[in-house]
Tab-separated table of C-alpha atoms and ligand atoms in Angstrom:
chain	number	residue	atom	x	y	z
D	18	MET	CA	-17.803	5.763	-3.510
D	19	ALA	CA	-20.421	3.902	-5.554
D	20	LEU	CA	-19.289	0.342	-6.092
D	21	SER	CA	-19.916	-0.586	-9.702
D	22	ALA	CA	-17.692	-3.540	-10.546
D	23	SER	CA	-17.210	-6.981	-9.091
D	24	ILE	CA	-14.583	-9.667	-9.322
D	25	VAL	CA	-16.112	-13.054	-9.970
D	26	VAL	CA	-14.164	-16.207	-9.190
D	27	GLN	CA	-14.836	-19.882	-9.572
D	28	GLY	CA	-12.955	-21.817	-6.929
D	29	GLY	CA	-11.043	-25.045	-7.172
D	30	ASN	CA	-8.131	-24.515	-9.593
D	31	PRO	CA	-4.545	-24.945	-8.376
D	32	LEU	CA	-2.209	-22.123	-9.443
D	33	GLN	CA	0.682	-22.728	-11.795
D	34	GLY	CA	3.059	-20.398	-13.626
D	35	ALA	CA	4.850	-17.091	-13.120
D	36	VAL	CA	3.736	-13.635	-11.987
D	37	ALA	CA	5.655	-10.376	-12.269
D	38	ILE	CA	5.057	-8.281	-9.159
D	39	GLY	CA	4.496	-4.551	-9.698
D	40	GLY	CA	6.060	-1.556	-7.966
D	41	ALA	CA	5.085	-0.872	-4.356
D	42	LYS	CA	1.967	1.278	-4.105
D	43	ASN	CA	2.947	2.868	-0.807
D	44	SER	CA	6.390	3.698	-2.115
D	45	ALA	CA	5.043	5.007	-5.401
D	46	VAL	CA	2.728	7.601	-3.858
D	47	ALA	CA	5.474	8.765	-1.480
D	48	ALA	CA	7.935	9.014	-4.385
D	49	MET	CA	5.520	11.159	-6.376
D	50	ALA	CA	5.197	13.539	-3.429
D	51	ALA	CA	8.987	13.591	-3.001
D	52	ALA	CA	9.424	14.380	-6.702
D	53	ALA	CA	7.341	17.535	-6.236
D	54	LEU	CA	10.074	18.874	-3.908
D	55	ALA	CA	12.480	19.219	-6.828
D	56	GLU	CA	12.928	22.142	-9.118
D	57	GLY	CA	13.315	19.786	-12.055
D	58	GLU	CA	11.936	16.605	-13.556
D	59	THR	CA	12.023	13.279	-11.746
D	60	VAL	CA	11.498	10.053	-13.650
D	61	LEU	CA	9.974	7.217	-11.648
D	62	GLU	CA	10.229	3.694	-13.049
D	63	ASN	CA	8.502	0.449	-12.023
D	64	MET	CA	5.420	2.389	-10.958
D	65	PRO	CA	2.344	0.267	-10.257
D	66	GLU	CA	-0.660	0.719	-12.501
D	67	ASP	CA	-3.166	1.317	-9.723
D	68	THR	CA	-5.644	4.076	-9.038
D	69	ASP	CA	-3.874	5.563	-5.986
D	70	VAL	CA	-1.056	6.601	-8.339
D	71	GLU	CA	-3.707	8.089	-10.617
D	72	VAL	CA	-5.211	10.166	-7.803
D	73	MET	CA	-1.797	11.336	-6.631
D	74	ALA	CA	-1.001	12.411	-10.214
D	75	ARG	CA	-4.174	14.488	-10.284
D	76	ILE	CA	-3.379	16.121	-6.953
D	77	LEU	CA	0.137	17.093	-8.058
D	78	THR	CA	-1.184	18.409	-11.355
D	79	HIS	CA	-3.693	20.566	-9.520
D	80	LEU	CA	-0.847	22.008	-7.462
D	81	GLY	CA	1.018	23.029	-10.622
D	82	CYS	CA	3.362	20.094	-11.264
D	83	ARG	CA	3.545	18.517	-14.681
D	84	VAL	CA	2.832	14.788	-14.489
D	85	VAL	CA	3.095	12.428	-17.441
D	86	ARG	CA	2.465	8.708	-17.167
D	87	HIS	CA	3.521	6.240	-19.805
D	88	HIS	CA	3.261	2.523	-19.064
D	89	ARG	CA	5.130	2.028	-15.783
D	90	ARG	CA	7.070	5.279	-16.014
D	91	VAL	CA	5.809	8.471	-14.380
D	92	ARG	CA	7.516	11.823	-14.891
D	93	VAL	CA	6.901	14.516	-12.300
D	94	ASP	CA	8.183	18.015	-12.903
D	95	GLY	CA	7.939	20.093	-9.740
D	96	ARG	CA	9.025	23.404	-11.244
D	97	GLY	CA	5.487	24.742	-11.536
D	98	LEU	CA	4.429	23.929	-7.963
D	99	ARG	CA	2.421	26.999	-6.878
D	100	ALA	CA	-0.946	26.124	-5.373
D	101	ARG	CA	-1.069	25.513	-1.661
D	102	ARG	CA	-4.224	23.469	-1.346
D	103	PRO	CA	-5.126	20.135	-3.005
D	104	PRO	CA	-8.779	19.621	-3.920
D	105	ASP	CA	-10.856	18.124	-1.092
D	106	GLU	CA	-12.425	15.445	-3.212
D	107	LEU	CA	-9.034	14.032	-4.281
D	108	ALA	CA	-7.278	14.478	-0.935
D	109	ARG	CA	-9.978	12.536	0.853
D	110	ARG	CA	-9.464	9.560	-1.442
D	111	LEU	CA	-6.073	8.526	-0.168
D	112	ARG	CA	-4.040	8.699	2.995
D	113	ALA	CA	-0.855	9.569	1.106
D	114	SER	CA	-2.380	12.878	0.001
D	115	PHE	CA	-1.237	14.152	3.378
D	116	TYR	CA	2.393	13.935	2.177
D	117	ILE	CA	1.584	17.109	0.275
D	118	THR	CA	1.702	18.919	3.613
D	119	GLY	CA	5.388	18.133	4.121
D	120	VAL	CA	6.177	18.972	0.491
D	121	LEU	CA	4.387	22.332	0.432
D	122	LEU	CA	5.695	23.313	3.836
D	123	GLY	CA	9.248	22.538	2.762
D	124	ARG	CA	9.033	24.250	-0.594
D	125	LEU	CA	6.529	27.061	-0.236
D	126	GLY	CA	6.386	27.498	3.539
D	127	GLU	CA	2.638	27.138	3.570
D	128	ALA	CA	-0.076	24.544	2.960
D	129	GLU	CA	-3.737	23.959	3.543
D	130	VAL	CA	-4.488	20.262	3.246
D	131	PRO	CA	-7.800	18.501	3.941
D	132	LEU	CA	-7.610	15.718	6.504
D	133	PRO	CA	-6.807	12.617	4.440
D	134	GLY	CA	-8.939	9.597	3.640
D	135	GLY	CA	-7.701	6.112	2.773
D	136	CYS	CA	-8.971	2.684	3.682
D	137	PRO	CA	-11.401	2.596	6.626
D	138	LEU	CA	-9.212	0.919	9.249
D	139	GLY	CA	-10.635	2.519	12.394
D	140	SER	CA	-9.538	5.969	13.520
D	141	ARG	CA	-6.482	7.155	11.558
D	142	PRO	CA	-5.316	10.406	13.129
D	143	VAL	CA	-2.473	12.625	11.853
D	144	ASP	CA	-1.463	13.939	15.276
D	145	PHE	CA	2.132	12.628	15.025
D	146	HIS	CA	2.584	14.377	11.672
D	147	LEU	CA	1.282	17.657	13.112
D	148	GLU	CA	3.420	17.406	16.224
D	149	GLY	CA	6.463	16.881	14.000
D	150	PHE	CA	5.662	19.947	11.866
D	151	ARG	CA	5.299	22.004	15.058
D	152	ARG	CA	8.681	20.758	16.255
D	153	LEU	CA	10.161	21.950	12.944
D	154	GLY	CA	8.820	25.407	13.757
D	155	ALA	CA	5.586	25.478	11.773
D	156	GLN	CA	2.409	27.031	13.024
D	157	VAL	CA	-0.287	24.375	12.734
D	158	ASP	CA	-4.042	25.067	12.823
D	159	LEU	CA	-7.076	22.969	12.020
D	160	ILE	CA	-9.675	25.057	10.213
D	161	HIS	CA	-12.850	23.833	8.479
D	162	GLY	CA	-11.559	20.259	8.223
D	163	CYS	CA	-8.242	21.411	6.783
D	164	VAL	CA	-4.811	21.419	8.330
D	165	ARG	CA	-3.152	24.795	7.788
D	166	VAL	CA	0.616	24.866	8.299
D	167	ARG	CA	2.912	27.855	7.929
D	168	ALA	CA	6.589	28.587	8.534
D	169	ARG	CA	9.001	31.197	7.183
D	170	ARG	CA	11.650	28.474	7.039
D	171	LEU	CA	11.591	25.164	8.858
D	172	VAL	CA	14.383	24.640	11.358
D	173	GLY	CA	15.780	21.152	11.962
D	174	THR	CA	15.520	19.625	15.410
D	175	GLU	CA	15.203	16.264	17.162
D	176	ILE	CA	11.747	14.733	16.851
D	177	TYR	CA	10.605	11.703	18.794
D	178	ILE	CA	7.758	9.967	16.935
D	179	ASN	CA	5.365	8.442	19.473
D	180	ARG	CA	4.903	5.283	17.474
D	181	ALA	CA	6.955	4.066	14.522
D	182	SER	CA	4.524	5.478	11.964
D	183	VAL	CA	5.280	5.044	8.254
D	184	GLY	CA	3.325	8.109	7.151
D	185	THR	CA	4.772	10.382	9.839
D	186	THR	CA	8.343	9.297	9.090
D	187	ILE	CA	7.926	9.950	5.355
D	188	ASN	CA	6.085	13.260	5.782
D	189	LEU	CA	8.676	14.633	8.201
D	190	MET	CA	11.533	13.409	6.025
D	191	LEU	CA	9.999	15.270	3.067
D	192	ALA	CA	9.615	18.505	5.042
D	193	ALA	CA	13.045	18.277	6.681
D	194	THR	CA	15.018	17.897	3.433
D	195	LEU	CA	14.593	21.632	2.778
D	196	ALA	CA	14.746	22.768	6.426
D	197	HIS	CA	17.552	24.831	7.874
D	198	GLY	CA	19.976	22.591	9.797
D	199	THR	CA	19.692	19.013	10.978
D	200	THR	CA	16.577	17.033	11.814
D	201	VAL	CA	16.814	13.751	13.698
D	202	LEU	CA	13.766	11.468	13.632
D	203	VAL	CA	13.802	9.114	16.605
D	204	ASN	CA	11.620	5.996	16.653
D	205	ALA	CA	11.304	6.280	12.882
D	206	ALA	CA	9.506	3.569	10.894
D	207	ARG	CA	11.887	1.051	9.245
D	208	GLU	CA	9.611	-0.107	6.411
D	209	PRO	CA	11.198	-0.663	2.970
D	210	GLU	CA	8.937	2.108	1.615
D	211	VAL	CA	10.620	4.584	3.996
D	212	VAL	CA	14.035	3.435	2.769
D	213	ASP	CA	12.929	3.720	-0.861
D	214	THR	CA	11.742	7.293	-0.307
D	215	ALA	CA	15.068	8.148	1.361
D	216	VAL	CA	17.004	6.653	-1.564
D	217	LEU	CA	15.035	8.773	-4.020
D	218	LEU	CA	15.524	11.903	-1.898
D	219	GLY	CA	19.259	11.156	-1.813
D	220	ALA	CA	19.324	10.923	-5.611
D	221	MET	CA	17.599	14.316	-5.706
D	222	GLY	CA	20.394	15.854	-3.631
D	223	ALA	CA	18.919	15.516	-0.125
D	224	ARG	CA	21.183	14.421	2.717
D	225	VAL	CA	19.396	11.592	4.505
D	226	GLN	CA	21.148	8.983	6.654
D	227	GLY	CA	19.892	6.048	8.684
D	228	ALA	CA	16.721	5.165	6.769
D	229	GLY	CA	15.937	1.536	7.599
D	230	THR	CA	16.973	2.067	11.233
D	231	ASP	CA	14.878	3.774	13.881
D	232	VAL	CA	16.969	6.964	13.844
D	233	ILE	CA	17.028	9.010	10.632
D	234	ARG	CA	19.175	12.106	10.255
D	235	ILE	CA	18.368	14.712	7.627
D	236	ASP	CA	20.735	17.603	6.934
D	237	GLY	CA	18.684	20.257	5.196
D	238	VAL	CA	19.717	21.577	1.775
D	239	ARG	CA	18.534	24.694	-0.086
D	240	LYS	CA	17.313	23.026	-3.244
D	241	LEU	CA	16.584	19.590	-4.741
D	242	GLU	CA	17.109	18.482	-8.334
D	243	GLY	CA	15.159	16.009	-10.425
D	244	ALA	CA	16.391	12.395	-10.463
D	245	ARG	CA	15.680	8.974	-11.919
D	246	HIS	CA	14.538	6.194	-9.600
D	247	ALA	CA	12.984	2.710	-9.815
D	248	ILE	CA	10.347	1.933	-7.183
D	249	ILE	CA	10.860	-1.228	-5.084
D	250	PRO	CA	8.589	-4.227	-5.739
D	251	ASP	CA	5.341	-4.412	-3.802
D	252	ARG	CA	5.859	-6.785	-0.869
D	253	ILE	CA	2.134	-6.783	-0.069
D	254	GLU	CA	1.142	-7.768	-3.595
D	255	ALA	CA	3.816	-10.502	-3.435
D	256	GLY	CA	2.515	-11.708	-0.049
D	257	THR	CA	-1.012	-11.818	-1.419
D	258	PHE	CA	0.062	-14.092	-4.295
D	259	LEU	CA	1.995	-16.312	-1.874
D	260	ALA	CA	-1.118	-16.686	0.291
D	261	ALA	CA	-3.090	-17.511	-2.873
D	262	VAL	CA	-0.727	-20.378	-3.689
D	263	GLY	CA	-1.104	-21.615	-0.109
D	264	LEU	CA	-4.877	-21.590	-0.470
D	265	CYS	CA	-5.168	-23.077	-3.944
D	266	GLY	CA	-2.132	-25.368	-4.017
D	267	GLY	CA	0.183	-25.631	-7.048
D	268	GLU	CA	3.452	-23.837	-7.737
D	269	VAL	CA	4.027	-20.213	-8.683
D	270	ARG	CA	7.219	-18.271	-9.339
D	271	LEU	CA	7.164	-14.591	-8.415
D	272	LEU	CA	9.449	-12.300	-10.392
D	273	ASN	CA	10.470	-8.753	-9.462
D	274	VAL	CA	10.445	-9.362	-5.694
D	275	VAL	CA	12.851	-8.565	-2.869
D	276	PRO	CA	12.702	-11.685	-0.673
D	277	CYS	CA	14.347	-9.967	2.307
D	278	HIS	CA	11.313	-7.658	2.497
D	279	LEU	CA	9.261	-10.786	3.121
D	280	HIS	CA	11.115	-12.694	5.881
D	281	ALA	CA	8.231	-12.650	8.377
D	282	VAL	CA	5.764	-13.612	5.658
D	283	ILE	CA	7.945	-16.473	4.402
D	284	ALA	CA	8.364	-17.783	7.970
D	285	LYS	CA	4.590	-17.860	8.503
D	286	LEU	CA	3.934	-19.496	5.131
D	287	ARG	CA	6.404	-22.257	5.958
D	288	GLU	CA	4.734	-22.810	9.330
D	289	ALA	CA	1.431	-23.092	7.469
D	290	GLY	CA	2.794	-25.810	5.160
D	291	VAL	CA	3.791	-23.776	2.087
D	292	GLU	CA	7.244	-24.530	0.651
D	293	ILE	CA	9.232	-21.447	-0.281
D	294	GLU	CA	12.484	-21.113	-2.193
D	295	TRP	CA	14.021	-17.806	-3.098
D	296	GLY	CA	16.987	-16.173	-4.731
D	297	ASP	CA	17.976	-12.782	-6.026
D	298	GLY	CA	14.791	-11.117	-7.308
D	299	TRP	CA	12.635	-14.266	-7.389
D	300	LEU	CA	10.636	-16.485	-5.108
D	301	VAL	CA	8.872	-19.797	-5.671
D	302	ALA	CA	5.905	-20.940	-3.560
D	303	ARG	CA	4.626	-24.501	-3.703
D	304	ARG	CA	1.997	-26.415	-1.784
D	305	ARG	CA	1.339	-30.098	-2.280
D	306	GLY	CA	0.488	-31.288	1.249
D	307	PRO	CA	-2.193	-30.113	3.700
D	308	LEU	CA	-2.205	-26.653	5.302
D	309	ARG	CA	-1.359	-26.322	9.004
D	310	PRO	CA	-2.692	-23.750	11.485
D	311	THR	CA	-0.358	-21.065	12.819
D	312	ASP	CA	-0.491	-17.912	14.943
D	313	LEU	CA	0.781	-14.491	13.961
D	314	VAL	CA	1.028	-10.966	15.315
D	315	THR	CA	1.094	-7.915	13.060
D	316	SER	CA	3.813	-5.392	13.868
D	317	PRO	CA	5.966	-2.741	12.180
D	318	PHE	CA	8.690	-3.927	9.776
D	319	PRO	CA	10.479	-6.342	9.970
D	320	GLY	CA	7.457	-7.868	11.729
D	321	PHE	CA	4.459	-9.356	9.957
D	322	PRO	CA	2.730	-6.585	7.922
D	323	THR	CA	-0.774	-5.566	8.937
D	324	ASP	CA	-1.743	-5.307	5.256
D	325	LEU	CA	-1.351	-9.075	4.906
D	326	HIS	CA	-3.539	-9.826	7.920
D	327	PRO	CA	-6.803	-10.256	5.914
D	328	PRO	CA	-5.235	-12.364	3.102
D	329	PHE	CA	-3.602	-14.604	5.721
D	330	ALA	CA	-6.891	-14.922	7.601
D	331	ALA	CA	-8.322	-16.323	4.342
D	332	LEU	CA	-5.368	-18.719	4.083
D	333	LEU	CA	-5.662	-19.918	7.672
D	334	ALA	CA	-9.426	-20.383	7.304
D	335	ALA	CA	-8.483	-23.304	5.049
D	336	ALA	CA	-5.935	-24.800	7.503
D	337	PRO	CA	-7.556	-27.457	9.733
D	338	GLY	CA	-7.111	-26.460	13.414
D	339	VAL	CA	-7.104	-23.213	15.380
D	340	SER	CA	-5.049	-20.184	14.290
D	341	VAL	CA	-4.942	-16.791	15.993
D	342	ILE	CA	-4.045	-13.482	14.322
D	343	ARG	CA	-3.358	-10.611	16.712
D	344	GLU	CA	-3.664	-7.172	15.121
D	345	THR	CA	-1.618	-4.430	16.769
D	346	ILE	CA	-1.671	-1.637	14.155
D	347	PHE	CA	-5.228	-0.978	12.969
D	348	ASP	CA	-8.812	-1.800	13.775
D	349	ARG	CA	-9.299	-3.920	10.651
D	350	PHE	CA	-11.775	-6.706	11.350
D	351	GLN	CA	-14.521	-5.583	8.945
D	352	TYR	CA	-13.590	-8.403	6.564
D	353	VAL	CA	-14.476	-11.059	9.151
D	354	ASP	CA	-18.252	-10.969	8.597
D	355	GLU	CA	-17.789	-11.159	4.817
D	356	LEU	CA	-15.420	-14.124	5.074
D	357	ARG	CA	-18.027	-15.861	7.242
D	358	ARG	CA	-20.500	-15.640	4.344
D	359	LEU	CA	-18.236	-18.091	2.522
D	360	GLY	CA	-18.462	-20.503	5.453
D	361	ALA	CA	-15.230	-19.598	7.260
D	362	ASP	CA	-15.306	-19.841	11.048
D	363	LEU	CA	-13.726	-16.668	12.457
D	364	LYS	CA	-14.384	-14.853	15.700
D	365	VAL	CA	-13.044	-11.491	16.830
D	366	GLU	CA	-11.832	-11.525	20.435
D	367	GLY	CA	-10.461	-8.161	21.533
D	368	GLU	CA	-7.631	-7.317	19.159
D	369	ALA	CA	-7.367	-10.881	17.866
D	370	VAL	CA	-9.250	-13.029	15.418
D	371	VAL	CA	-9.584	-16.698	16.253
D	372	ILE	CA	-9.847	-18.868	13.148
D	373	ARG	CA	-11.162	-22.419	13.326
D	374	GLY	CA	-9.866	-23.524	9.983
D	375	GLY	CA	-10.713	-26.340	7.648
D	376	ARG	CA	-14.458	-25.707	7.256
D	377	ARG	CA	-15.755	-26.221	3.729
D	378	LEU	CA	-15.918	-22.836	1.952
D	379	THR	CA	-18.728	-22.251	-0.536
D	380	GLY	CA	-19.110	-19.373	-3.005
D	381	ALA	CA	-21.334	-16.371	-2.171
D	382	VAL	CA	-21.833	-12.689	-2.953
D	383	VAL	CA	-19.570	-10.659	-0.664
D	384	GLU	CA	-18.380	-7.076	-0.399
D	385	ALA	CA	-14.851	-5.702	-0.173
D	386	THR	CA	-14.845	-3.347	2.806
D	387	ASP	CA	-11.310	-2.135	2.054
D	388	LEU	CA	-8.400	-2.938	-0.249
D	389	ARG	CA	-6.857	-5.817	1.708
D	390	ALA	CA	-10.225	-7.155	2.838
D	391	GLY	CA	-11.126	-7.356	-0.844
D	392	ALA	CA	-7.975	-9.356	-1.558
D	393	ALA	CA	-8.817	-11.767	1.267
D	394	LEU	CA	-12.270	-12.370	-0.221
D	395	VAL	CA	-10.895	-13.005	-3.710
D	396	LEU	CA	-8.424	-15.517	-2.255
D	397	ALA	CA	-11.076	-17.291	-0.196
D	398	GLY	CA	-13.265	-17.406	-3.315
D	399	LEU	CA	-10.475	-19.171	-5.197
D	400	ALA	CA	-10.557	-21.935	-2.605
D	401	ALA	CA	-14.358	-22.085	-2.246
D	402	ALA	CA	-16.664	-24.486	-4.051
D	403	GLY	CA	-18.758	-22.707	-6.693
D	404	VAL	CA	-18.827	-19.052	-7.703
D	405	THR	CA	-17.962	-16.055	-5.503
D	406	GLU	CA	-18.709	-12.466	-6.448
D	407	VAL	CA	-16.613	-9.860	-4.650
D	408	ARG	CA	-18.281	-6.480	-4.965
D	409	GLY	CA	-16.205	-3.331	-4.830
D	410	ALA	CA	-13.479	-4.165	-7.350
D	411	GLU	CA	-12.576	-0.446	-7.384
D	412	LEU	CA	-11.187	-0.815	-3.881
D	413	LEU	CA	-8.855	-3.566	-5.075
D	414	ASP	CA	-7.730	-1.366	-7.965
D	415	ARG	CA	-6.373	1.158	-5.459
D	416	GLY	CA	-3.448	-1.097	-4.636
D	417	TYR	CA	-3.470	-4.202	-6.831
D	418	GLU	CA	-2.358	-3.882	-10.394
D	419	HIS	CA	-4.773	-5.872	-12.602
D	420	LEU	CA	-5.238	-8.507	-9.912
D	421	GLU	CA	-7.663	-10.599	-11.894
D	422	ARG	CA	-5.473	-10.609	-15.023
D	423	LYS	CA	-2.447	-11.753	-13.039
D	424	LEU	CA	-4.387	-14.446	-11.172
D	425	ALA	CA	-6.027	-15.652	-14.383
D	426	ALA	CA	-2.620	-16.031	-15.989
D	427	VAL	CA	-1.581	-18.532	-13.306
D	428	GLY	CA	-4.722	-20.583	-13.736
D	429	ALA	CA	-7.407	-18.944	-11.595
D	430	ARG	CA	-10.869	-18.754	-13.087
D	431	ILE	CA	-11.579	-15.119	-12.487
D	432	ARG	CA	-13.053	-12.170	-14.328
D	433	ARG	CA	-14.309	-8.656	-13.788
D	434	GLN	CA	-17.978	-7.882	-14.084
D	435	LYS	CA	-19.698	-4.494	-14.289
D	436	ALA	CA	-22.512	-3.747	-11.826
D	437	ALA	CA	-24.376	-6.989	-11.319
D	438	PRO	CA	-27.927	-6.449	-10.117
D	439	ALA	CA	-28.528	-10.164	-9.619
D	440	GLY	CA	-26.099	-12.788	-8.323
D	441	PRO	CA	-23.311	-14.242	-10.448
D	442	GLU	CA	-24.514	-16.635	-13.092
D	443	THR	CA	-21.868	-17.145	-15.723
D	444	PRO	CA	-18.752	-18.830	-14.402
D	445	PRO	CA	-15.495	-17.045	-15.206
D	446	PRO	CA	-13.576	-18.075	-18.327
D	447	LYS	CA	-10.467	-20.224	-18.463
D	448	ALA	CA	-7.228	-18.446	-17.801
D	449	ARG	CA	-4.543	-17.146	-20.131
D	450	SER	CA	-1.079	-18.513	-19.592
D	451	GLN	CA	1.295	-15.650	-18.832
D	452	ALA	CA	0.994	-13.132	-16.077
D	453	GLY	CA	1.791	-9.550	-15.415
D	454	ALA	CA	5.032	-9.573	-17.383
D	455	GLY	CA	3.763	-7.586	-20.350
D	456	SER	CA	3.450	-3.837	-20.044
D	457	LEU	CA	-0.088	-2.547	-19.816
D	458	ALA	CA	-0.594	0.390	-22.110
D	459	VAL	CA	-1.489	3.450	-20.082
D	460	ALA	CA	-0.335	6.853	-21.190
D	461	SER	CA	-1.633	10.097	-19.774
D	462	THR	CA	-0.616	13.686	-19.406
D	463	TYR	CA	-2.662	15.020	-16.555
D	464	LYS	CA	-4.507	18.319	-16.939
D	465	LYS	CA	-5.604	20.613	-14.189
K	528	LIG	N1	-0.944	6.837	14.037
K	528	LIG	C1	-1.386	7.776	14.931
K	528	LIG	N2	-1.171	9.093	14.645
K	528	LIG	C2	-0.539	9.491	13.513
K	528	LIG	C3	-0.081	8.521	12.598
K	528	LIG	C4	-0.307	7.183	12.880
K	528	LIG	O1	-1.973	7.446	15.962
K	528	LIG	O2	-0.368	10.703	13.322
K	528	LIG	C5	-1.152	5.401	14.324
K	528	LIG	C6	-2.103	4.741	13.335
K	528	LIG	O3	-3.447	4.963	13.656
K	528	LIG	C7	-1.682	3.286	13.420
K	528	LIG	C8	-0.174	3.397	13.655
K	528	LIG	O4	0.067	4.716	14.155
K	528	LIG	O5	-2.286	2.693	14.526
K	528	LIG	C9	0.702	3.153	12.451
K	528	LIG	O6	0.198	3.894	11.348
K	528	LIG	P1	1.136	4.405	10.160
K	528	LIG	O7	1.254	5.870	10.270
K	528	LIG	O8	2.388	3.594	10.163
K	528	LIG	O9	0.271	4.032	8.906
K	528	LIG	P2	0.009	4.929	7.626
K	528	LIG	O10	1.236	5.687	7.285
K	528	LIG	O11	-1.263	5.641	7.765
K	528	LIG	C10	0.911	3.151	5.944
K	528	LIG	C11	0.384	2.483	4.718
K	528	LIG	C12	-0.679	1.464	5.121
K	528	LIG	C13	-0.043	0.455	6.080
K	528	LIG	C14	0.556	1.180	7.282
K	528	LIG	C15	1.274	0.278	8.252
K	528	LIG	C16	0.598	4.218	3.055
K	528	LIG	C17	-0.057	5.170	2.143
K	528	LIG	N3	-0.209	3.482	3.829
K	528	LIG	O12	-0.202	3.808	6.536
K	528	LIG	O13	-1.052	0.802	3.927
K	528	LIG	O14	-1.030	-0.422	6.528
K	528	LIG	O15	1.483	2.178	6.824
K	528	LIG	O16	2.296	-0.387	7.616
K	528	LIG	O17	1.814	4.080	3.067
K	528	LIG	C18	-2.493	-0.406	2.513
K	528	LIG	O18	-1.570	-0.387	1.682
K	528	LIG	O19	-3.522	-1.109	2.377
K	528	LIG	C19	-2.363	0.409	3.726
K	528	LIG	C20	-3.379	0.692	4.523
């Protein structure tokens, strides 16, 4: 993808105010796929206004669904689902496009889906998904870069997932809802996004039990109906804002959050010297004293989420002393070289990054290598002296809803800039005073 926009930040401002967190990106794309299983209209509320949702809408439209987006509400009508193959160009743009395989297999008994794309986080195979489809009785072939799956009717069975994979758990849950008999997923992922998808499927008439534990039981039904469902808040967006407060200092209240999705994150923030208070649906982060170093290990939920590894590396780069982040899910160290351009002292050692924090950070031109790497660079820029230009704003738009608007509203000096041939010259403007709470007018009916 050609990178044509940058986010430009001027470091040094503490953050102050309130931010409304959007709906969870990874739940939203799964919910849209789930909605296509129904022979009726599903209304999804609290949808994030990011580009992954946009791409998923286009894919579903191409397959024959009717998708209408209005503000944070997306309607998906699955009645017209006919086509069996999403367009290559769209499927390659996001990992969640592969959920279409489970949907089409369940509903039409056949699918031809290009191997998915998504953020470059090392090798991201789909072998667990394919093994699961085989166990459900599908014939699975890989032809010309496409996965072709076929089954007269899927038949439920017990499936052991080799590793608690979020994508595999969701894809197999989608397929199994319309299978004949009972499917039991063992070693299922326990992420809140899996639970959210199961709740939606339940509202559509599916019989799913155990989501949120590592054994999920799905009793197949013949047909699913449309439903109405509100997507859970995005715990990764929330964690990114919390890390930002840690880096910049100040006090920010997050609204529309589920604090119990963030236990590991809250624990690590407290160790790092950030005060956290929380209640039902809100969370306040405050930092007045110095940051402290801490170690963390990424692991499946309820462990520390891999998607917050890069933002927390930025945070710990500002904490005097040595911190170590051990990454156990993905190969995601591409951000390290870019963070070094700002003066951070990080070194990759095997599957860990050793951070010697407390060095003075100074603004520079850097490039987002993926969505969360981009967030880490924006955060580090907010704490750096001078101006930082983060190229590749489009990558941030995949999973952060108007990041610069929300940060500006809590006092960050930040703006978006179209392709900048030379380095940043004009410092970003002063911030507005209210964040993310207003609805952002987007209305579209997608056309094939
Ligand atoms: N894996 C396999 N084979 C498979 C599937 C997964 O080897 O068939 C491996 C992966 O390579 C990885 C591990 O299993 O090492 C776990 O991967 P998982 O399947 O859980 O990840 P995913 O479903 O591809 C989702 C999120 C990611 C998030 C991970 C982990 C979506 C669309 N993506 O990916 O989100 O990092 O779970 O929590 O839900 C992001 O939002 O920036 C992002 C990358």
